[in-house]
PDB file of C-alpha atoms in Angstrom:
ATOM      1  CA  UNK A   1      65.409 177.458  93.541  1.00  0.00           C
ATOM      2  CA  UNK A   2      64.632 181.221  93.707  1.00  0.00           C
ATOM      3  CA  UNK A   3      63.909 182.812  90.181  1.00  0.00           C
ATOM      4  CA  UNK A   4      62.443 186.189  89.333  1.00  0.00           C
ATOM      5  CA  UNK A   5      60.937 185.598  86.085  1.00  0.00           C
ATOM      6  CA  UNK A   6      60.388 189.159  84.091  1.00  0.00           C
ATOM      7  CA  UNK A   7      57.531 189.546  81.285  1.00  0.00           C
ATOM      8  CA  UNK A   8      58.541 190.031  77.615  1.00  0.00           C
ATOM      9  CA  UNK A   9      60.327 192.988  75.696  1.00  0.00           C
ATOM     10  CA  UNK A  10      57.445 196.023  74.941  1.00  0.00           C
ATOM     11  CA  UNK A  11      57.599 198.708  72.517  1.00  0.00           C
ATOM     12  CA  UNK A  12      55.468 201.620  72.714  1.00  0.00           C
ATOM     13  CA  UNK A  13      54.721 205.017  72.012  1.00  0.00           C
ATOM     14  CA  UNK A  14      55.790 208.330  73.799  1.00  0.00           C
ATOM     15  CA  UNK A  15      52.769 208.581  75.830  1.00  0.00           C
ATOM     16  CA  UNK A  16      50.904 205.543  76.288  1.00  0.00           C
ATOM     17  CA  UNK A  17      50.914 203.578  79.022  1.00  0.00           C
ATOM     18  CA  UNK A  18      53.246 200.752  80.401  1.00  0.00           C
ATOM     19  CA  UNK A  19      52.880 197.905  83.250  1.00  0.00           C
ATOM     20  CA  UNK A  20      55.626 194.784  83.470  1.00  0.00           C
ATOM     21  CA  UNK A  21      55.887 192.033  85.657  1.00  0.00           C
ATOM     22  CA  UNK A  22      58.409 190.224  87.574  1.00  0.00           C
ATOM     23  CA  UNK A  23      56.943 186.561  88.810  1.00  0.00           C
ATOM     24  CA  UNK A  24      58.879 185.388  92.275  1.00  0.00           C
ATOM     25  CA  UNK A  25      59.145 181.696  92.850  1.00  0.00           C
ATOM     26  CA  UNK A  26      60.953 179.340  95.079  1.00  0.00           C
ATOM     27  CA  UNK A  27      60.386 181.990  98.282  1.00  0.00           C
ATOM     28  CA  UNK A  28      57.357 183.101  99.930  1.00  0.00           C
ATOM     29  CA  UNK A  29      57.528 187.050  98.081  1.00  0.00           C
ATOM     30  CA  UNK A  30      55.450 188.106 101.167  1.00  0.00           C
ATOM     31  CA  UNK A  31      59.402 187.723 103.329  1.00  0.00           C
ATOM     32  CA  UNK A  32      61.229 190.152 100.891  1.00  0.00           C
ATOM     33  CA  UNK A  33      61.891 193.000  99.230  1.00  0.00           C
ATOM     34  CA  UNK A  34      61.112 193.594  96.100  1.00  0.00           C
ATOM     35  CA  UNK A  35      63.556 196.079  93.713  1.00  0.00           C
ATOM     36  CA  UNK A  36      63.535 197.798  90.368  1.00  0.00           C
ATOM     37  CA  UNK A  37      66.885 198.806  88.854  1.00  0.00           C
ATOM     38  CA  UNK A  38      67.461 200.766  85.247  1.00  0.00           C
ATOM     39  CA  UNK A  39      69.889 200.230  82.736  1.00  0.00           C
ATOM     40  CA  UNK A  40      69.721 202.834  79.885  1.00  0.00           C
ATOM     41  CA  UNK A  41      71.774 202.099  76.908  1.00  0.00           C
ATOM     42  CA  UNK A  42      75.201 201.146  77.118  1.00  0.00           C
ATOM     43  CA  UNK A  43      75.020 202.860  80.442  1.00  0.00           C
ATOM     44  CA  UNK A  44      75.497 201.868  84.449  1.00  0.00           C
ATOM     45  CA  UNK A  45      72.701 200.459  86.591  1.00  0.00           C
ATOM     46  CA  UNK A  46      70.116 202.841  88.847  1.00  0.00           C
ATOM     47  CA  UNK A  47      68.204 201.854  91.616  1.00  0.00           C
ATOM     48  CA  UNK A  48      64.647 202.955  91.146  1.00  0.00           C
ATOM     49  CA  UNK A  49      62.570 202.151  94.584  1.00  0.00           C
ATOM     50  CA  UNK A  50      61.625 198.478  95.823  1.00  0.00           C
ATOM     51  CA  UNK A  51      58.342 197.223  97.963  1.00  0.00           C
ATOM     52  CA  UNK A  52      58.042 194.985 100.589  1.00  0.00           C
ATOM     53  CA  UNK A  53      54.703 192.635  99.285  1.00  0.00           C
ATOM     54  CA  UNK A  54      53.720 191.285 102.448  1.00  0.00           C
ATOM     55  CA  UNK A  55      52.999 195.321 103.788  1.00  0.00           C
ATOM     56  CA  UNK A  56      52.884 196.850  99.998  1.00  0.00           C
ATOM     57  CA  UNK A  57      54.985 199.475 101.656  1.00  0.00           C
ATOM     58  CA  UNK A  58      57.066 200.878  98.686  1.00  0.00           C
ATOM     59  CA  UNK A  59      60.584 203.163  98.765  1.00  0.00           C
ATOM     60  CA  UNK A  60      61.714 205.523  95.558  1.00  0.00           C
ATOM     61  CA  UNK A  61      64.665 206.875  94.383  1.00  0.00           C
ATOM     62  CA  UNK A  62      64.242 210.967  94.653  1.00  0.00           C
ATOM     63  CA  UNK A  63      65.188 210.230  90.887  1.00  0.00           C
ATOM     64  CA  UNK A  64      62.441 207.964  89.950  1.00  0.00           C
ATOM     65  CA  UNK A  65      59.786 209.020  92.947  1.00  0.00           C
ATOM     66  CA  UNK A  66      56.800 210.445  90.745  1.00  0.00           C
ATOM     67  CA  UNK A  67      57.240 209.264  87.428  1.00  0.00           C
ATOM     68  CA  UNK A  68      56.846 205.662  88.257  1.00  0.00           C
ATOM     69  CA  UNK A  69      54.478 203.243  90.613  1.00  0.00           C
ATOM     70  CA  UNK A  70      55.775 199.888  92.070  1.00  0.00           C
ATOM     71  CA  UNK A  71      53.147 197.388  92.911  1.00  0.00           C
ATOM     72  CA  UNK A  72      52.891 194.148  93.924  1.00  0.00           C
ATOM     73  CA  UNK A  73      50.058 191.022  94.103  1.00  0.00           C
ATOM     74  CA  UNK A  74      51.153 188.466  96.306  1.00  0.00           C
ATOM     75  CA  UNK A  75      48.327 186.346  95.675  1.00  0.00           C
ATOM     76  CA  UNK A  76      50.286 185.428  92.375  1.00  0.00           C
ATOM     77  CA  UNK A  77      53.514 186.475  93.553  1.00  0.00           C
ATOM     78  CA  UNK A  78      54.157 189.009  91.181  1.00  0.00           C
ATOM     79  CA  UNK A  79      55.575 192.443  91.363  1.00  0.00           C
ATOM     80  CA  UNK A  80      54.934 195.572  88.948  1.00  0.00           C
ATOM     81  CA  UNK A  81      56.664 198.588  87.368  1.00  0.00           C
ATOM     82  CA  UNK A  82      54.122 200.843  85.800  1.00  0.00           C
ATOM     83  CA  UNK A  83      54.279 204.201  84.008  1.00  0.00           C
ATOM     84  CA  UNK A  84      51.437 206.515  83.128  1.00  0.00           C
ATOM     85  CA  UNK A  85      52.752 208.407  80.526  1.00  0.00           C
ATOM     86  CA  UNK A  86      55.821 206.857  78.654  1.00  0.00           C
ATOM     87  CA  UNK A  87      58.927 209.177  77.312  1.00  0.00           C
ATOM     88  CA  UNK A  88      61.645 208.279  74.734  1.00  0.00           C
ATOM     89  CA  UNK A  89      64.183 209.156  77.905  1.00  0.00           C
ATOM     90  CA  UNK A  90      62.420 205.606  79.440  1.00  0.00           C
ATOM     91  CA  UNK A  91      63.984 203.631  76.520  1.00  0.00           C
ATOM     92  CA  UNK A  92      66.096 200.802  78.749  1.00  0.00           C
ATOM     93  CA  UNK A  93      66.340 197.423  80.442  1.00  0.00           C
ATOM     94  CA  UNK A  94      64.690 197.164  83.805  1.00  0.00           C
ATOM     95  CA  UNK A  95      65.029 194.672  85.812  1.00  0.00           C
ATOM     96  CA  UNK A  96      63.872 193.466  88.796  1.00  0.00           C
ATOM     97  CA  UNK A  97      65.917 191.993  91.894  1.00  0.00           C
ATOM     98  CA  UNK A  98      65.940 191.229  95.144  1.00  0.00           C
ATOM     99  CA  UNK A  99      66.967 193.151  98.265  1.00  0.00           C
ATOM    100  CA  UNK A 100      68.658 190.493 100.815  1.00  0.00           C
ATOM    101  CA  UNK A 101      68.676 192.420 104.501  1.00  0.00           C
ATOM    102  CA  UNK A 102      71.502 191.543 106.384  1.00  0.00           C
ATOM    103  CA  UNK A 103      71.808 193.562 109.680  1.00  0.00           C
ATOM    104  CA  UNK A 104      69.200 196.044 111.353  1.00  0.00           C
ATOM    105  CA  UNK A 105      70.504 199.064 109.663  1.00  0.00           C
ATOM    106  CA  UNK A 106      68.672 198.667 106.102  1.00  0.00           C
ATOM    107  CA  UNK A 107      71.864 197.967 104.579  1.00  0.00           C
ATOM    108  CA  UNK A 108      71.479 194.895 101.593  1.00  0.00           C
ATOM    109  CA  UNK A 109      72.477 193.345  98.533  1.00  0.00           C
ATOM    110  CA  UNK A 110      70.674 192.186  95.481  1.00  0.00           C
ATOM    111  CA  UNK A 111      70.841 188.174  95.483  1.00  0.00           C
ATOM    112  CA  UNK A 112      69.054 187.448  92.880  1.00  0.00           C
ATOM    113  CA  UNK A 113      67.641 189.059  89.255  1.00  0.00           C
ATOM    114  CA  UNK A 114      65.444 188.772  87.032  1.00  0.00           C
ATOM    115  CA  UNK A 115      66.695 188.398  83.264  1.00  0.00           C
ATOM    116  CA  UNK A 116      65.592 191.665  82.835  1.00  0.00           C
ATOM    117  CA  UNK A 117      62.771 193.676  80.458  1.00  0.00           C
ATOM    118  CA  UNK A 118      63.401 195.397  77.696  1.00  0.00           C
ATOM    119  CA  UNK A 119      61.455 198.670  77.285  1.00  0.00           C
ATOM    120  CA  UNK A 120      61.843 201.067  73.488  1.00  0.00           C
ATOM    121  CA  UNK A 121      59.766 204.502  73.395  1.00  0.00           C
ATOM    122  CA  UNK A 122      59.708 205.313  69.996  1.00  0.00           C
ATOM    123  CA  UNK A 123      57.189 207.647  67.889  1.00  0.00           C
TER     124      UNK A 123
ATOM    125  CA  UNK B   1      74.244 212.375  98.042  1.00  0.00           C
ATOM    126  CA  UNK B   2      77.248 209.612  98.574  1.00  0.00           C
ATOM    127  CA  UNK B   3      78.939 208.780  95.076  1.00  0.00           C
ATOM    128  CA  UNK B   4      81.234 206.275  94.266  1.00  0.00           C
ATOM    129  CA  UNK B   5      83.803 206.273  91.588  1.00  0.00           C
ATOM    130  CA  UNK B   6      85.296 203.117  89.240  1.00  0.00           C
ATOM    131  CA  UNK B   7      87.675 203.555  86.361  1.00  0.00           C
ATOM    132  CA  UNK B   8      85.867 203.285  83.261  1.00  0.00           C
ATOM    133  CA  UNK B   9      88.181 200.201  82.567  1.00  0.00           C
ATOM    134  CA  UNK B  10      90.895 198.181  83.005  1.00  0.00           C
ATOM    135  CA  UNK B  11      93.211 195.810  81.164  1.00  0.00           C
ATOM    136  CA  UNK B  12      94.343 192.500  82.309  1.00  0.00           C
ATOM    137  CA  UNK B  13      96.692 189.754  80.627  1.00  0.00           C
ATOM    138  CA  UNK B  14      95.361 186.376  81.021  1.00  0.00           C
ATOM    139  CA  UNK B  15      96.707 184.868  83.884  1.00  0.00           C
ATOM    140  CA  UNK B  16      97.521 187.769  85.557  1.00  0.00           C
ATOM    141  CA  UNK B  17      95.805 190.009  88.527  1.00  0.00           C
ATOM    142  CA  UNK B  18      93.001 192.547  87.847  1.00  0.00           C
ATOM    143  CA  UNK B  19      91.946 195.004  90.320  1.00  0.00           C
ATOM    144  CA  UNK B  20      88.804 197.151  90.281  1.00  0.00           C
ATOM    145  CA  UNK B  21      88.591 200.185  92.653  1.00  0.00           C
ATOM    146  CA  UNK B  22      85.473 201.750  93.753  1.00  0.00           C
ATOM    147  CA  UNK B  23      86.276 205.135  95.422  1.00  0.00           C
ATOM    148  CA  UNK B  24      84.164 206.715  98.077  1.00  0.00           C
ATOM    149  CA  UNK B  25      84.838 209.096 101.072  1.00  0.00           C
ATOM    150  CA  UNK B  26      85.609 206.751 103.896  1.00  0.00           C
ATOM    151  CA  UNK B  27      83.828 203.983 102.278  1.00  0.00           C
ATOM    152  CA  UNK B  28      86.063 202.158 104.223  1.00  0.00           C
ATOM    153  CA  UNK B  29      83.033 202.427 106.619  1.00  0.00           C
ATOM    154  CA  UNK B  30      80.438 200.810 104.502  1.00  0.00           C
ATOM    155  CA  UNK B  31      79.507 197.301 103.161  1.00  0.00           C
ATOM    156  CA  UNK B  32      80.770 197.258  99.397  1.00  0.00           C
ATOM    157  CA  UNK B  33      79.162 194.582  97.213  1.00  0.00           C
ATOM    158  CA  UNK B  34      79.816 193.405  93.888  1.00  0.00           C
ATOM    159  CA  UNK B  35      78.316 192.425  90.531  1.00  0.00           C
ATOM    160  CA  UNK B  36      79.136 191.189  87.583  1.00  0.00           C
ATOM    161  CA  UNK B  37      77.274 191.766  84.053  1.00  0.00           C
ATOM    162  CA  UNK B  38      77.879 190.562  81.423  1.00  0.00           C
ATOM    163  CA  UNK B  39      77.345 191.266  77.623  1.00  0.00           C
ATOM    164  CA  UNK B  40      73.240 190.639  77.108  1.00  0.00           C
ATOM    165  CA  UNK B  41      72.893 189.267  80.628  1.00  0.00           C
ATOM    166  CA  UNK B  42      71.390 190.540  84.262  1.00  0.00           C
ATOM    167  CA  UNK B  43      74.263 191.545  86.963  1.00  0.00           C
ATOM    168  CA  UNK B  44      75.340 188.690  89.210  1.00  0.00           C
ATOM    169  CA  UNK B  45      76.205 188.948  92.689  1.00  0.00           C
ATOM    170  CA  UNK B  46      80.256 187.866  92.902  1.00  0.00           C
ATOM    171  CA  UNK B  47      81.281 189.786  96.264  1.00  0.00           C
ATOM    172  CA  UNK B  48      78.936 190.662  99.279  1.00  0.00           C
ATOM    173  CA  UNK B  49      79.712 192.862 102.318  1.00  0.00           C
ATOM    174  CA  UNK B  50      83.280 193.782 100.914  1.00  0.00           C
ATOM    175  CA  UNK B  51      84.492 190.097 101.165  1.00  0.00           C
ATOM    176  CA  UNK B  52      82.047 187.194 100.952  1.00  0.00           C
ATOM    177  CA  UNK B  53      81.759 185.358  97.985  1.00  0.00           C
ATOM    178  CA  UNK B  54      78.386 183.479  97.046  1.00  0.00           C
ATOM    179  CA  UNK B  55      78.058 180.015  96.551  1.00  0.00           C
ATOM    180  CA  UNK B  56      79.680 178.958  92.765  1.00  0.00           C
ATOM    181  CA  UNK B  57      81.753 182.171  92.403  1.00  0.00           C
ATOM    182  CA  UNK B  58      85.366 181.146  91.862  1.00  0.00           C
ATOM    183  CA  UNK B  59      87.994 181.376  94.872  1.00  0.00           C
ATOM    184  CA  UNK B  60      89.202 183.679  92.171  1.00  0.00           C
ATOM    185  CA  UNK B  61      87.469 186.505  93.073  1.00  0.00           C
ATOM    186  CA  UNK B  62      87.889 188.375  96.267  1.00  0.00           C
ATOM    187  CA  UNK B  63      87.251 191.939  97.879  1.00  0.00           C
ATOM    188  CA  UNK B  64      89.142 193.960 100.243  1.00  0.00           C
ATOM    189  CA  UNK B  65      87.575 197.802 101.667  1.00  0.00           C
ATOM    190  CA  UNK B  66      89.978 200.414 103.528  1.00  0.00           C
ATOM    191  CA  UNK B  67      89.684 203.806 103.523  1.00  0.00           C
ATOM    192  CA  UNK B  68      88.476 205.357 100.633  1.00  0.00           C
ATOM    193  CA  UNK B  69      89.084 202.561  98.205  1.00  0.00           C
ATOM    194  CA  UNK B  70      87.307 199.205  98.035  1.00  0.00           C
ATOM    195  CA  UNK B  71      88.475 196.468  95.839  1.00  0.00           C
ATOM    196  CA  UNK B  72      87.620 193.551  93.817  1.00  0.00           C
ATOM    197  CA  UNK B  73      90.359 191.330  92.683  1.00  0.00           C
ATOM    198  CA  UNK B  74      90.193 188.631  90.270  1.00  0.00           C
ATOM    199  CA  UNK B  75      93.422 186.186  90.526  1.00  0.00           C
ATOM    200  CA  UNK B  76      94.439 184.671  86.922  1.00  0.00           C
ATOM    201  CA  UNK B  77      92.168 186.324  84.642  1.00  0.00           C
ATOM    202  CA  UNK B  78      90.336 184.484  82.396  1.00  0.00           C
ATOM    203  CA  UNK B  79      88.769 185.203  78.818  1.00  0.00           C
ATOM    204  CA  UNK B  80      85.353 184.289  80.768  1.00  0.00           C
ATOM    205  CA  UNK B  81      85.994 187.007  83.106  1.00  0.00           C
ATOM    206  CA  UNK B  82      85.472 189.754  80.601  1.00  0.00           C
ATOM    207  CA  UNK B  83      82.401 191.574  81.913  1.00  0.00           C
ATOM    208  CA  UNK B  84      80.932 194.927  82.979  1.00  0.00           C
ATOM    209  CA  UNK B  85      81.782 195.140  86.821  1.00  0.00           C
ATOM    210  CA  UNK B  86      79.683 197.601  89.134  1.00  0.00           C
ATOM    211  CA  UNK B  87      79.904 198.216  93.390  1.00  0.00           C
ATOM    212  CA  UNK B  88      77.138 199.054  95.300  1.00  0.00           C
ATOM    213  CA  UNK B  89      77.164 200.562  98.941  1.00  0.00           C
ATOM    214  CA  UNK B  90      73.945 202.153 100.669  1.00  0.00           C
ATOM    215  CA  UNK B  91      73.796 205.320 102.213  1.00  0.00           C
ATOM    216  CA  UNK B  92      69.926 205.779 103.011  1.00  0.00           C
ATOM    217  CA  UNK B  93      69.745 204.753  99.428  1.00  0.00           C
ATOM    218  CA  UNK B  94      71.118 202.286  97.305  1.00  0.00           C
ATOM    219  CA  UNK B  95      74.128 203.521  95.180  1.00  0.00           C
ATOM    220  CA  UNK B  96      75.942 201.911  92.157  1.00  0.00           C
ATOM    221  CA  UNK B  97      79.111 202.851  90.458  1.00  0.00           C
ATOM    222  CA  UNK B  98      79.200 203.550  87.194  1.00  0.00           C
ATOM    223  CA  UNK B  99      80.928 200.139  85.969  1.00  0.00           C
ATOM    224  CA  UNK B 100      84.140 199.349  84.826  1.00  0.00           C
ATOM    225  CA  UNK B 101      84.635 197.415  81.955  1.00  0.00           C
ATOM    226  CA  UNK B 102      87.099 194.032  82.305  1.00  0.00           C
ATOM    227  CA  UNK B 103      89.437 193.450  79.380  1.00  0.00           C
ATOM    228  CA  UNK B 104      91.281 189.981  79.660  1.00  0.00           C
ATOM    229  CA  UNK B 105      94.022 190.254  76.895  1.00  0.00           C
TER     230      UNK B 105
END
């Protein structure tokens, strides 16, 4: 059974540092895609970028491309979503999901989620 | 950049038909995909490439795409049906609509 599994809810300050998790089983996370989608409050979802774990080759949203990194360790297959400097504006739920391919022109879905991570920037 | 448009809700009496549009120019000519979310929970896949339903979604739902209008349709509405429903499409990037918001009354 495929499950993303997503670490626990965080709350930090504007400023510090941030790095969650999103633990792949029942695949081989090395085969797919990896994504990272935002949900600010009450709002719709946004696709942030994705990598690829078996090449660590990553993809960003122009709207997210510089103010987050994507990461992945296959050896525990586990993907990241990491900021260096967190804002109140980052106050959501992220979760992770993942990409399923179905023809050669890049063109997917999202098959499965994780139950999403819970993120509050607050002074 | 390619937008996509979905009324910010719609109404349904229980038992009856709801339809969902998601409005794009000629999305017609893309793959439309479906999810629903909801309250407290992570989207679900119910519709892939405008008409394919995953395994355990209800015969219930089903998708049509033509012209600048795709559509999900949900066949006698149920109270457990009440949900946050978004399309996606790709267009060198991946593209959601803003939701619209299933009321089963």
């Amino acid at each position: 059974e495929v499950q993303l599994v997503q670490s626990g809810a965080e709350v930090k300050k504007p400023g510090e540092s941030l790095k969650i998790s999103c633990k792949a089983s029942g695949y081989s996370i090395t085969s797919y895609w990896i994504g990272w989608v935002r949900q600010m409050p009450g709002k719709g979802l946004e696709w942030m970028g994705m990598i690829y774990p078996g090449d660590s080759k990553t993809i960003y949203s122009p709207s997210f491309q510089g103010h987050v990194t994507i990461s992945a360790d296959d050896s525990i297959s586990t993907a990241y979503l990491q900021w260096s400097s967190l804002k109140a504006s980052d106050t959501a739920m992220y979760y992770c999901a993942r990409p399923y391919y179905y023809d050669g022109s890049g063109q997917y879905y999202f098959d499965y989620w994780g139950q999403g991570t819970p993120v509050t920037v607050s002074s | 950049s390619y937008e996509v448009t979905q009324p910010l809700s719609v109404s349904v009496a229980l038992g009856q038909t709801a339809r969902i549009t998601c409005g794009g120019n000629n999305i017609g000519s893309k793959n439309v995909h479906w999810y629903q979310q909801k309250p407290g929970q992570a989207p679900v896949l119910v519709i892939f490439r405008d008409i394919n339903r995953p395994s355990g979604v209800p015969e219930r739902f089903s998708g049509s795409n033509s012209g600048n209008t795709a559509t999900l349709t949900i066949s006698r509405a149920q109270r457990g049906d009440e949900a946050e429903y978004y399309c996606q499409v790709w267009d060198s990037t991946t593209v959601f609509g803003g939701g619209t918001k299933l009321t089963v009354l």
